[in-house]
Amino acid sequence: MSRRVNPICIDDFMNRQLTERTDILECAWHKRQQEDGGHSEDEETKHRDGHARGDLEEEEYLAPPAPRVKTFSIGDDWKTRERSPNEFEHISRWRALTVYLSWVTLIMFAYVREFLRNWGLETSHIKIELGKQKHFVPLFNDFEAVYQRNCYVRVRDVFERPIGSTPGAKVSLLDRYTEDGGWTFKFPGTQTEVINVGSYNYLGFAQNKGPCADAASTKINDEGLATCSTVHENGRSISQARLEALVAKFLGVNDAICFSMGFATNSMNAPCLVDKHSLIISDQYNHASLILGCRLSGASTKVFKHNDMKSLEKILRDAIAYGNPKTYRPYKKILIIVEGIYSMEGSISNLPGIIELKKKYGAYLYLDEAHSIGAMGRSGRGVVEYWGCDPNDVDILMGTFTKSFGSAGGYIAGSKKVIDHLRVASPTGYYSSPMSPPIAEQIYKSMSIIMGFDGTNDGEARIERLARNSRYFRLRLKQLGYIVYGSNDSPVVPVLIYYPTMCGFYGRQMLARGIGVVVVSFPATDMTEARVRFCVSAAHTKEQLDTVLNAMKEVGRETWCSSFSSHKQLYEKMKIEW
């Protein structure tokens, strides 16, 4: 006689079991296992790995790292020091509605001007197809073209500004003017020197004089400017080989590989790590290079809310519980992709929480430290050091040399098995040139200074000065009443101005006051979150930062944009010291 089982009871039982095994807040499963004297931690980890990673066969290149290599120590004082939280103050719904109305008005006028051009009532500077090509399928989206012609071109003068000097604390901009609404520019041949708060020159190594510049120029005489071939055809330069060894030592991992382009480091190598049987879990504000890499990989991609551990855990839990909906089988690999510092938000990733979830669910972690390497941590080793984490807990450490090191290119570091796989499988080894020797030497020298190999404390002083500048500048902006996103420890300082029309106004008004800034709007940000983005540098003096702050104060008074923050009273009487 068969036993009758209530299906509702089975569902309740399965839900309870799933919740017990995946609730990271209560950790009920682990607690019960310890009380019952169940499996050891190693056996439990192995059991979890079987769900997310599958059998680690030879094609599973994202294997756990080889024996740990640690070339530096993080003091207890650094691990326990207070860290500034990420702040995202939001405006009221009424204010957000007015921002949307400004967009509607802007788009309406754009289509009115399109109508006037089509009927010959306004001079048209648009490049159009030949008459015999009118029946061709359009090469680009019609709305994007309308937006570009009528919105972007009108404020084009605040973008794409050509420079005529080294982008240090100050930079010389080539003067230009337009007589046709931004379609073309004329150059009178003069230059204007401005305070540069738009470049990613975090540690101030963008110099044309000094030890880094001297070493790079000397390397031209020794190795030339380029190898004129790919890595697999003619090999890499001696300078690049030395740099890769130093990067691995700097990060405290087994091996590293360097590339000549930072964007391609993400977009071309992510497809080498996952395939269509894998799942990528990506932060919603990840960089375009990471998004392109996810698309090229063919893997399933799910997006979690920015820096939200509950959202990330829910996706991990569901991925393990339900598997791949296309094949109805478990995912072979789950790869979490996050950034160290988010370039538009100024926020710092919650690396300890992500590592905890990664270990619990047996997933892999890809960390993009483009904006954090060199700029964060007591000795410049990024958010891994900032949080006091073990670099070997991150499977893929990625970063670029265009920010803190004043050069170009990118790197990927991790276990030797992963790096050996990338040396063979990465398309960059077949279709792009290796690093230029003087560029590699610039990075090698600046990194050596950061590590103190030059016998001075110059690198340590730059890191400390950057931290002081970042915190001082951020708090003073909040004191003025501006809404500033991100953490006070971040050198990326986005100031929210919300209205798209304010981008052109702020860019022009700040330039008139001798300040070169970056203004950003849709589609690089959300439609209601246009902003002015400052990048603080160790090369900036307190006097230069005060000049920028005074300019922001003046422009804010003219536009009432400094009255957005409802937390201004918290900083009005605060004594802010540099």
Coordinates of C-alpha atoms in Angstrom, one line a residue:
M1 CA 0.0 0.0 0.0
S2 CA 1.5 3.3 -1.1
R3 CA 1.9 6.2 1.3
R4 CA 0.0 9.3 0.6
V5 CA 2.0 12.5 1.0
N6 CA 0.6 16.0 1.1
P7 CA 2.4 18.0 -1.6
I8 CA 2.0 21.2 0.4
C9 CA 4.0 19.7 3.2
I10 CA 6.7 18.7 0.8
D11 CA 6.8 22.2 -0.6
D12 CA 7.0 23.7 2.9
F13 CA 9.8 21.3 3.8
M14 CA 11.8 22.1 0.7
N15 CA 11.4 25.8 1.2
R16 CA 12.6 25.5 4.8
Q17 CA 15.6 23.4 3.8
L18 CA 16.5 25.9 1.1
T19 CA 16.2 28.9 3.4
E20 CA 18.3 27.2 6.1
R21 CA 21.1 26.4 3.7
T22 CA 21.2 29.9 2.0
D23 CA 20.3 32.4 4.7
I24 CA 23.6 34.2 5.3
L25 CA 22.2 36.4 8.0
E26 CA 21.3 33.6 10.4
C27 CA 23.7 31.0 9.1
A28 CA 21.3 28.4 10.4
W29 CA 22.7 25.5 8.4
H30 CA 26.3 26.0 9.6
K31 CA 25.1 26.5 13.2
R32 CA 23.1 23.2 13.1
Q33 CA 26.0 21.3 11.5
Q34 CA 28.3 22.4 14.3
E35 CA 25.8 21.5 17.0
D36 CA 25.2 18.1 15.4
G37 CA 28.9 17.4 14.8
G38 CA 28.3 17.1 11.1
H39 CA 30.6 17.6 8.2
S40 CA 33.8 19.5 8.6
E41 CA 34.1 23.0 7.0
D42 CA 36.3 21.6 4.2
E43 CA 33.7 18.9 3.4
E44 CA 30.9 21.5 3.4
T45 CA 32.9 23.8 1.1
K46 CA 33.5 20.9 -1.2
H47 CA 29.8 20.1 -1.2
R48 CA 28.9 23.7 -2.1
D49 CA 31.5 23.8 -4.8
G50 CA 29.8 20.8 -6.5
H51 CA 26.7 22.9 -7.1
A52 CA 28.2 26.1 -8.5
R53 CA 31.5 25.0 -10.0
G54 CA 30.8 21.5 -11.1
D55 CA 33.6 19.0 -11.4
L56 CA 36.8 21.0 -11.9
E57 CA 38.0 19.5 -15.0
E58 CA 41.0 20.8 -17.1
E59 CA 38.8 23.2 -19.0
E60 CA 37.7 24.8 -15.7
Y61 CA 40.5 27.4 -15.7
L62 CA 39.2 29.4 -12.8
A63 CA 40.7 27.0 -10.2
P64 CA 41.4 28.0 -6.6
P65 CA 44.7 29.9 -6.4
A66 CA 48.0 28.0 -5.9
P67 CA 49.8 28.3 -2.5
R68 CA 49.4 31.8 -1.2
V69 CA 52.1 34.4 -1.8
K70 CA 52.0 37.4 0.5
T71 CA 54.6 40.1 0.0
F72 CA 53.2 42.6 2.4
S73 CA 51.4 42.8 5.7
I74 CA 48.5 45.0 6.7
G75 CA 48.7 46.4 10.2
D76 CA 45.9 45.9 12.7
D77 CA 45.4 49.6 12.9
W78 CA 44.6 49.7 9.2
K79 CA 42.2 46.8 9.5
T80 CA 40.3 48.3 12.3
R81 CA 40.3 52.0 11.3
E82 CA 37.0 53.7 10.6
R83 CA 35.9 53.7 7.0
S84 CA 33.5 56.1 5.5
P85 CA 30.2 54.6 4.3
N86 CA 28.8 55.2 0.9
E87 CA 26.2 57.9 0.8
F88 CA 23.4 58.3 -1.8
E89 CA 21.1 61.1 -0.8
H90 CA 18.0 61.3 -3.0
I91 CA 15.9 64.3 -4.0
S92 CA 12.2 64.5 -3.6
R93 CA 9.7 63.0 -6.1
W94 CA 8.6 66.5 -7.0
R95 CA 12.2 67.5 -7.8
A96 CA 12.7 64.3 -9.9
L97 CA 9.4 65.1 -11.7
T98 CA 10.7 68.6 -12.7
V99 CA 13.9 66.9 -14.0
Y100 CA 11.8 64.6 -16.2
L101 CA 9.8 67.6 -17.4
S102 CA 13.1 69.4 -18.4
W103 CA 14.0 66.3 -20.5
V104 CA 10.5 66.3 -22.1
T105 CA 10.9 70.0 -23.0
L106 CA 14.4 69.4 -24.3
I107 CA 13.3 66.5 -26.6
M108 CA 10.3 68.4 -27.8
F109 CA 12.4 71.3 -28.9
A110 CA 14.8 68.8 -30.6
Y111 CA 12.0 67.5 -32.8
V112 CA 10.8 71.0 -33.5
R113 CA 14.3 71.9 -34.8
E114 CA 14.3 68.7 -36.8
F115 CA 11.1 69.8 -38.4
L116 CA 12.5 73.2 -39.2
R117 CA 15.6 71.7 -40.8
N118 CA 13.6 69.3 -42.9
W119 CA 11.5 72.2 -44.4
G120 CA 14.5 74.4 -44.9
L121 CA 13.6 76.9 -42.2
E122 CA 16.8 76.4 -40.4
T123 CA 20.3 76.0 -41.7
S124 CA 21.3 72.3 -41.6
H125 CA 24.8 71.2 -40.8
I126 CA 23.9 67.5 -40.8
K127 CA 25.9 65.1 -42.9
I128 CA 23.3 63.2 -45.0
E129 CA 23.4 60.2 -47.3
L130 CA 23.6 60.5 -51.1
G131 CA 20.3 60.5 -53.0
K132 CA 21.0 57.1 -54.4
Q133 CA 21.4 55.7 -50.9
K134 CA 18.1 56.9 -49.4
H135 CA 16.6 53.4 -49.6
F136 CA 19.4 51.9 -47.5
V137 CA 18.7 50.7 -44.0
P138 CA 19.8 53.4 -41.5
L139 CA 23.2 52.8 -39.9
F140 CA 22.2 54.1 -36.5
N141 CA 19.1 54.7 -34.4
D142 CA 16.9 57.6 -35.4
F143 CA 16.3 58.9 -31.8
E144 CA 20.0 58.7 -31.0
A145 CA 20.8 60.8 -34.0
V146 CA 18.2 63.4 -33.0
Y147 CA 19.6 63.5 -29.4
Q148 CA 23.1 63.9 -30.7
R149 CA 22.3 66.6 -33.2
N150 CA 20.1 68.7 -31.0
C151 CA 21.1 68.0 -27.4
Y152 CA 24.8 66.9 -27.4
V153 CA 26.1 69.2 -30.1
R154 CA 24.6 72.3 -28.4
V155 CA 26.9 71.7 -25.4
R156 CA 29.8 70.1 -27.3
D157 CA 32.1 72.9 -26.2
V158 CA 32.2 71.5 -22.6
F159 CA 33.3 68.1 -23.9
E160 CA 36.3 66.8 -26.0
R161 CA 38.5 69.8 -25.0
P162 CA 41.9 69.4 -26.5
I163 CA 44.9 69.9 -24.2
G164 CA 48.3 71.3 -24.9
S165 CA 50.3 70.2 -21.8
T166 CA 50.8 67.5 -19.3
P167 CA 47.6 66.8 -17.4
G168 CA 48.9 67.4 -13.9
A169 CA 47.4 69.6 -11.2
K170 CA 47.1 72.2 -13.9
V171 CA 46.6 71.7 -17.6
S172 CA 46.6 74.0 -20.6
L173 CA 43.5 73.9 -22.8
L174 CA 43.6 74.9 -26.4
D175 CA 41.2 77.9 -26.8
R176 CA 38.4 77.4 -29.3
Y177 CA 35.1 79.0 -30.3
T178 CA 32.2 78.0 -32.5
E179 CA 30.0 80.1 -34.8
D180 CA 27.5 77.4 -35.8
G181 CA 26.2 76.0 -32.5
G182 CA 28.9 73.5 -31.8
W183 CA 29.1 71.8 -35.2
T184 CA 32.6 73.1 -35.9
F185 CA 35.3 74.9 -33.9
K186 CA 37.9 77.5 -34.7
F187 CA 41.3 77.7 -32.9
P188 CA 42.9 81.1 -32.5
G189 CA 46.2 79.5 -31.5
T190 CA 46.2 80.5 -27.8
Q191 CA 46.0 78.4 -24.6
T192 CA 44.4 78.8 -21.2
E193 CA 45.9 77.2 -18.0
V194 CA 43.3 75.8 -15.6
I195 CA 43.2 73.8 -12.5
N196 CA 42.7 70.2 -13.6
V197 CA 40.1 68.3 -11.6
G198 CA 39.0 66.1 -14.6
S199 CA 41.9 63.8 -15.1
Y200 CA 42.4 60.4 -13.3
N201 CA 45.8 61.5 -12.1
Y202 CA 45.3 60.2 -8.6
L203 CA 48.9 60.0 -7.4
G204 CA 50.2 62.8 -9.6
F205 CA 52.5 60.7 -11.7
A206 CA 51.4 62.4 -14.9
Q207 CA 54.6 64.4 -15.2
N208 CA 57.0 65.3 -18.0
K209 CA 59.9 65.7 -15.5
G210 CA 61.1 63.5 -12.7
P211 CA 62.3 59.9 -12.3
C212 CA 59.4 58.3 -14.1
A213 CA 59.7 60.6 -17.2
D214 CA 63.5 60.1 -17.2
A215 CA 63.2 56.3 -17.0
A216 CA 60.6 56.2 -19.8
S217 CA 62.7 58.4 -22.1
T218 CA 65.8 56.3 -21.5
K219 CA 63.9 53.1 -22.3
I220 CA 63.2 54.5 -25.8
N221 CA 66.9 54.4 -26.5
D222 CA 67.3 50.9 -25.1
E223 CA 64.2 49.1 -26.6
G224 CA 62.5 51.5 -28.9
L225 CA 58.8 52.5 -29.0
A226 CA 57.1 49.3 -30.0
T227 CA 57.7 45.6 -30.8
C228 CA 55.8 45.9 -34.1
S229 CA 54.3 42.5 -33.6
T230 CA 52.0 40.5 -31.4
V231 CA 53.0 38.7 -28.3
H232 CA 52.5 35.2 -29.8
E233 CA 54.6 36.2 -32.9
N234 CA 57.5 38.1 -31.5
G235 CA 57.1 37.9 -27.7
R236 CA 56.9 40.7 -25.2
S237 CA 59.5 43.3 -24.3
I238 CA 61.9 42.9 -21.4
S239 CA 60.2 45.9 -19.8
Q240 CA 56.8 44.3 -19.9
A241 CA 58.2 41.0 -18.4
R242 CA 59.8 43.0 -15.5
L243 CA 56.5 44.9 -15.0
E244 CA 54.4 41.7 -14.8
A245 CA 56.7 40.3 -12.1
L246 CA 56.5 43.5 -10.2
V247 CA 52.7 43.7 -10.5
A248 CA 52.3 40.2 -9.0
K249 CA 54.6 41.1 -6.1
F250 CA 52.8 44.4 -5.5
L251 CA 49.4 42.7 -5.3
G252 CA 50.6 39.7 -3.3
V253 CA 49.6 37.0 -5.8
N254 CA 51.4 34.3 -7.9
D255 CA 51.4 35.8 -11.4
A256 CA 50.1 38.7 -13.6
I257 CA 49.7 39.5 -17.2
C258 CA 49.7 43.1 -18.7
F259 CA 47.9 44.4 -21.7
S260 CA 48.3 47.6 -23.8
M261 CA 44.7 48.8 -23.4
G262 CA 42.7 49.0 -20.2
F263 CA 39.3 48.7 -21.9
A264 CA 40.4 45.5 -23.8
T265 CA 41.7 44.0 -20.6
N266 CA 38.1 43.5 -19.5
S267 CA 36.2 43.1 -22.8
M268 CA 38.6 40.6 -24.4
N269 CA 39.5 38.5 -21.3
A270 CA 36.2 38.0 -19.6
P271 CA 35.1 35.7 -22.5
C272 CA 38.1 33.5 -21.8
L273 CA 36.9 32.7 -18.3
V274 CA 33.3 31.7 -18.8
D275 CA 31.1 30.2 -21.5
K276 CA 27.4 29.6 -22.3
H277 CA 27.2 27.1 -19.5
S278 CA 28.2 29.8 -16.9
L279 CA 26.5 32.6 -15.1
I280 CA 27.9 36.1 -14.6
I281 CA 26.4 38.2 -11.8
S282 CA 27.3 41.8 -12.5
D283 CA 26.8 45.0 -10.4
Q284 CA 24.3 47.4 -12.1
Y285 CA 26.9 50.2 -12.3
N286 CA 29.7 48.2 -13.8
H287 CA 31.8 49.8 -16.5
A288 CA 31.0 49.5 -20.2
S289 CA 34.1 47.3 -20.8
L290 CA 32.8 44.8 -18.3
I291 CA 29.3 44.8 -19.9
L292 CA 30.8 44.2 -23.3
G293 CA 32.9 41.4 -21.9
C294 CA 29.8 39.8 -20.5
R295 CA 28.0 40.0 -23.8
L296 CA 30.9 38.6 -25.8
S297 CA 31.3 35.6 -23.4
G298 CA 28.0 34.1 -24.3
A299 CA 27.3 33.4 -20.6
S300 CA 24.0 34.1 -18.9
T301 CA 24.1 37.5 -17.2
K302 CA 22.1 38.7 -14.2
V303 CA 22.4 42.1 -12.6
F304 CA 22.2 42.9 -8.9
K305 CA 21.5 46.2 -7.3
H306 CA 24.5 48.4 -6.7
N307 CA 26.5 47.2 -3.7
D308 CA 23.4 45.4 -2.3
M309 CA 24.4 42.1 -0.6
K310 CA 20.8 41.0 -0.2
S311 CA 20.2 41.3 -4.0
L312 CA 23.4 39.5 -4.8
E313 CA 22.6 36.7 -2.4
K314 CA 19.1 36.2 -3.8
I315 CA 20.5 35.8 -7.3
L316 CA 23.2 33.4 -6.1
R317 CA 20.6 31.4 -4.2
D318 CA 18.2 31.2 -7.1
A319 CA 21.0 30.3 -9.5
I320 CA 22.0 27.3 -7.4
A321 CA 18.4 26.3 -6.6
Y322 CA 17.0 26.5 -10.1
G323 CA 20.1 26.2 -12.4
N324 CA 20.2 27.3 -16.0
P325 CA 16.7 27.9 -17.3
K326 CA 17.9 27.3 -20.9
T327 CA 19.3 23.8 -20.2
Y328 CA 17.6 22.9 -16.9
R329 CA 21.0 21.9 -15.6
P330 CA 23.3 23.5 -12.9
Y331 CA 25.6 26.2 -14.0
K332 CA 29.2 25.0 -14.4
K333 CA 30.6 28.3 -13.1
I334 CA 29.2 31.4 -11.4
L335 CA 31.3 34.5 -11.7
I336 CA 30.7 37.7 -9.7
I337 CA 32.0 40.9 -11.3
V338 CA 32.3 44.1 -9.3
E339 CA 34.5 47.2 -9.3
G340 CA 36.7 48.6 -6.5
I341 CA 35.6 52.2 -6.9
Y342 CA 32.7 53.0 -9.2
S343 CA 33.8 55.8 -11.5
M344 CA 30.4 57.6 -11.8
E345 CA 29.2 57.0 -8.2
G346 CA 32.4 57.5 -6.2
S347 CA 31.3 54.5 -4.1
I348 CA 33.5 51.7 -2.7
S349 CA 32.4 48.1 -3.1
N350 CA 31.6 46.1 0.0
L351 CA 34.4 43.6 -0.7
P352 CA 34.2 41.7 2.6
G353 CA 30.5 41.0 2.1
I354 CA 31.1 39.9 -1.5
I355 CA 33.9 37.6 -0.5
E356 CA 31.8 36.1 2.2
L357 CA 29.0 35.3 -0.2
K358 CA 31.4 34.1 -2.8
K359 CA 32.9 31.6 -0.4
K360 CA 29.5 30.5 0.9
Y361 CA 28.1 29.7 -2.5
G362 CA 31.2 28.5 -4.2
A363 CA 31.3 31.3 -6.8
Y364 CA 34.3 33.1 -8.4
L365 CA 35.1 36.8 -8.0
Y366 CA 36.3 39.2 -10.6
L367 CA 37.4 42.5 -9.1
D368 CA 38.0 45.5 -11.4
E369 CA 40.3 47.9 -9.5
A370 CA 40.8 50.5 -12.4
H371 CA 40.1 53.4 -10.1
S372 CA 41.2 52.0 -6.8
I373 CA 44.6 50.4 -7.4
G374 CA 47.2 52.9 -6.2
A375 CA 44.6 55.3 -4.8
M376 CA 43.2 53.2 -1.9
G377 CA 44.8 51.4 1.0
R378 CA 47.7 52.4 3.2
S379 CA 50.3 51.3 0.6
G380 CA 48.2 51.8 -2.5
R381 CA 47.2 48.2 -3.1
G382 CA 43.5 49.0 -3.7
V383 CA 40.3 48.1 -2.0
V384 CA 41.7 44.7 -1.0
E385 CA 44.1 46.4 1.3
Y386 CA 41.6 49.1 2.2
W387 CA 39.2 46.5 3.6
G388 CA 42.1 44.3 5.0
C389 CA 41.1 41.3 2.8
D390 CA 43.4 38.6 1.5
P391 CA 44.2 39.1 -2.2
N392 CA 44.0 35.4 -2.7
D393 CA 40.3 35.5 -1.8
V394 CA 39.8 37.3 -5.1
D395 CA 40.1 34.9 -8.1
I396 CA 40.7 37.6 -10.7
L397 CA 42.3 40.9 -9.8
M398 CA 42.1 43.4 -12.7
G399 CA 43.3 47.0 -12.9
T400 CA 44.5 49.7 -15.3
F401 CA 47.6 51.8 -15.4
T402 CA 45.9 54.9 -16.8
K403 CA 44.9 56.4 -13.5
S404 CA 47.3 56.2 -10.5
F405 CA 50.4 55.3 -12.6
G406 CA 50.2 58.0 -15.2
S407 CA 50.5 55.7 -18.1
A408 CA 48.3 53.3 -20.2
G409 CA 47.2 49.7 -20.3
G410 CA 45.9 47.2 -17.8
Y411 CA 46.6 44.0 -16.0
I412 CA 45.0 40.8 -14.7
A413 CA 46.5 39.0 -11.7
G414 CA 45.8 35.9 -9.8
S415 CA 46.8 32.2 -9.6
K416 CA 49.5 31.0 -12.0
K417 CA 47.0 28.6 -13.6
V418 CA 44.6 31.4 -14.5
I419 CA 47.3 33.6 -15.9
D420 CA 48.9 30.8 -17.9
H421 CA 45.5 30.1 -19.4
L422 CA 45.0 33.8 -20.4
R423 CA 48.5 33.9 -22.0
V424 CA 47.3 31.2 -24.4
A425 CA 43.6 31.9 -24.8
S426 CA 43.3 35.7 -24.7
P427 CA 42.6 37.3 -28.2
T428 CA 44.9 40.2 -27.2
G429 CA 47.9 37.9 -27.6
Y430 CA 47.0 37.2 -31.2
Y431 CA 45.5 40.4 -32.5
S432 CA 47.1 43.3 -30.5
S433 CA 50.6 44.6 -29.8
P434 CA 52.1 44.2 -26.4
M435 CA 52.9 47.2 -24.2
S436 CA 55.2 49.9 -25.6
P437 CA 58.5 49.6 -23.6
P438 CA 58.6 53.3 -22.4
I439 CA 55.0 52.9 -21.2
A440 CA 55.8 49.8 -19.3
E441 CA 58.9 51.5 -17.8
Q442 CA 56.7 54.5 -16.7
I443 CA 54.5 52.1 -14.8
Y444 CA 57.4 50.1 -13.4
K445 CA 59.1 53.2 -12.0
S446 CA 55.9 54.7 -10.5
M447 CA 55.0 51.4 -8.9
S448 CA 58.5 51.1 -7.5
I449 CA 58.1 54.5 -6.0
I450 CA 54.8 53.5 -4.4
M451 CA 56.4 50.4 -3.0
G452 CA 59.4 52.4 -1.6
F453 CA 62.0 50.7 -3.8
D454 CA 63.5 54.1 -4.6
G455 CA 64.7 54.5 -1.0
T456 CA 62.3 57.4 -0.3
N457 CA 58.9 57.9 1.2
D458 CA 57.5 59.7 -1.8
G459 CA 55.0 57.0 -2.7
E460 CA 53.7 56.9 0.9
A461 CA 53.4 60.7 1.0
R462 CA 51.4 60.8 -2.3
I463 CA 48.9 58.2 -1.0
E464 CA 48.5 60.1 2.3
R465 CA 48.1 63.4 0.5
L466 CA 45.5 62.0 -1.8
A467 CA 43.5 60.7 1.2
R468 CA 43.7 64.1 2.8
N469 CA 42.6 65.9 -0.3
S470 CA 39.7 63.6 -1.0
R471 CA 38.2 63.8 2.4
Y472 CA 38.7 67.6 2.7
F473 CA 37.2 68.3 -0.7
R474 CA 34.2 66.1 -0.2
L475 CA 33.3 67.4 3.2
R476 CA 33.7 71.0 2.1
L477 CA 31.3 70.4 -0.9
K478 CA 28.7 68.9 1.5
Q479 CA 29.2 72.0 3.7
L480 CA 28.3 74.1 0.7
G481 CA 25.0 72.2 0.4
Y482 CA 25.8 70.0 -2.6
I483 CA 24.7 66.3 -2.8
V484 CA 27.9 64.3 -3.1
Y485 CA 27.7 60.6 -3.9
G486 CA 29.9 57.8 -2.6
S487 CA 32.4 57.5 0.2
N488 CA 34.5 60.2 1.8
D489 CA 37.5 58.0 1.3
S490 CA 37.0 58.0 -2.5
P491 CA 39.0 60.3 -4.8
V492 CA 36.1 60.2 -7.3
V493 CA 33.7 63.0 -6.3
P494 CA 30.4 63.2 -8.2
V495 CA 28.3 66.3 -7.4
L496 CA 24.7 66.0 -8.4
I497 CA 23.1 68.8 -10.5
Y498 CA 20.3 66.6 -11.9
Y499 CA 19.1 68.8 -14.7
P500 CA 20.6 68.1 -18.1
T501 CA 20.7 71.8 -19.1
M502 CA 22.9 72.4 -16.1
C503 CA 25.8 70.4 -17.6
G504 CA 26.6 73.0 -20.2
F505 CA 26.2 75.8 -17.7
Y506 CA 28.5 74.3 -15.1
G507 CA 31.1 73.3 -17.6
R508 CA 31.2 76.9 -19.1
Q509 CA 31.0 78.7 -15.8
M510 CA 33.7 76.7 -14.1
L511 CA 36.0 77.1 -17.2
A512 CA 35.4 80.9 -17.0
R513 CA 36.7 80.7 -13.4
G514 CA 39.8 78.8 -14.4
I515 CA 38.6 75.3 -13.5
G516 CA 38.6 72.3 -15.9
V517 CA 35.8 69.9 -14.8
V518 CA 33.9 66.9 -16.3
V519 CA 30.2 67.1 -16.6
V520 CA 28.2 64.0 -17.2
S521 CA 24.6 63.3 -18.1
F522 CA 22.4 60.6 -19.8
P523 CA 23.2 58.0 -21.2
A524 CA 26.4 57.8 -19.0
T525 CA 24.1 58.2 -16.0
D526 CA 20.5 57.9 -15.1
M527 CA 18.2 60.5 -16.7
T528 CA 17.6 62.2 -13.4
E529 CA 21.2 62.2 -12.2
A530 CA 23.3 64.6 -14.2
R531 CA 26.5 65.5 -12.3
V532 CA 29.8 67.3 -12.2
R533 CA 32.5 64.8 -11.5
F534 CA 35.7 65.8 -9.9
C535 CA 38.8 63.6 -9.7
V536 CA 41.1 64.6 -6.8
S537 CA 44.8 64.2 -7.1
A538 CA 47.8 64.0 -4.8
A539 CA 49.3 66.8 -6.9
H540 CA 46.6 69.3 -5.9
T541 CA 47.5 71.7 -3.2
K542 CA 45.0 72.9 -0.5
E543 CA 45.0 76.3 -2.1
Q544 CA 44.0 74.8 -5.5
L545 CA 41.2 72.8 -3.9
D546 CA 39.9 76.0 -2.1
T547 CA 39.9 77.8 -5.4
V548 CA 37.7 75.1 -6.9
L549 CA 35.4 75.1 -3.9
N550 CA 35.0 78.9 -4.1
A551 CA 34.1 78.6 -7.8
M552 CA 31.5 76.0 -7.0
K553 CA 30.1 78.2 -4.3
E554 CA 29.7 81.1 -6.7
V555 CA 28.2 79.0 -9.5
G556 CA 25.8 77.3 -6.9
R557 CA 24.5 80.7 -5.9
E558 CA 23.7 81.6 -9.4
T559 CA 21.8 78.3 -10.1
W560 CA 20.3 77.4 -6.7
C561 CA 21.8 74.0 -7.3
S562 CA 23.6 74.0 -3.9
S563 CA 20.2 73.9 -2.1
F564 CA 19.4 70.3 -3.0
S565 CA 20.9 68.6 0.0
S566 CA 18.7 68.2 3.1
H567 CA 21.7 67.3 5.2
K568 CA 23.5 70.7 4.9
Q569 CA 22.9 71.5 8.5
L570 CA 24.9 68.5 9.6
Y571 CA 28.1 70.1 8.1
E572 CA 27.5 73.8 8.6
K573 CA 29.3 74.0 11.9
M574 CA 31.7 71.1 11.3
K575 CA 35.4 72.1 11.5
I576 CA 37.0 70.6 8.4
E577 CA 40.7 70.3 8.5
W578 CA 43.0 69.3 5.7

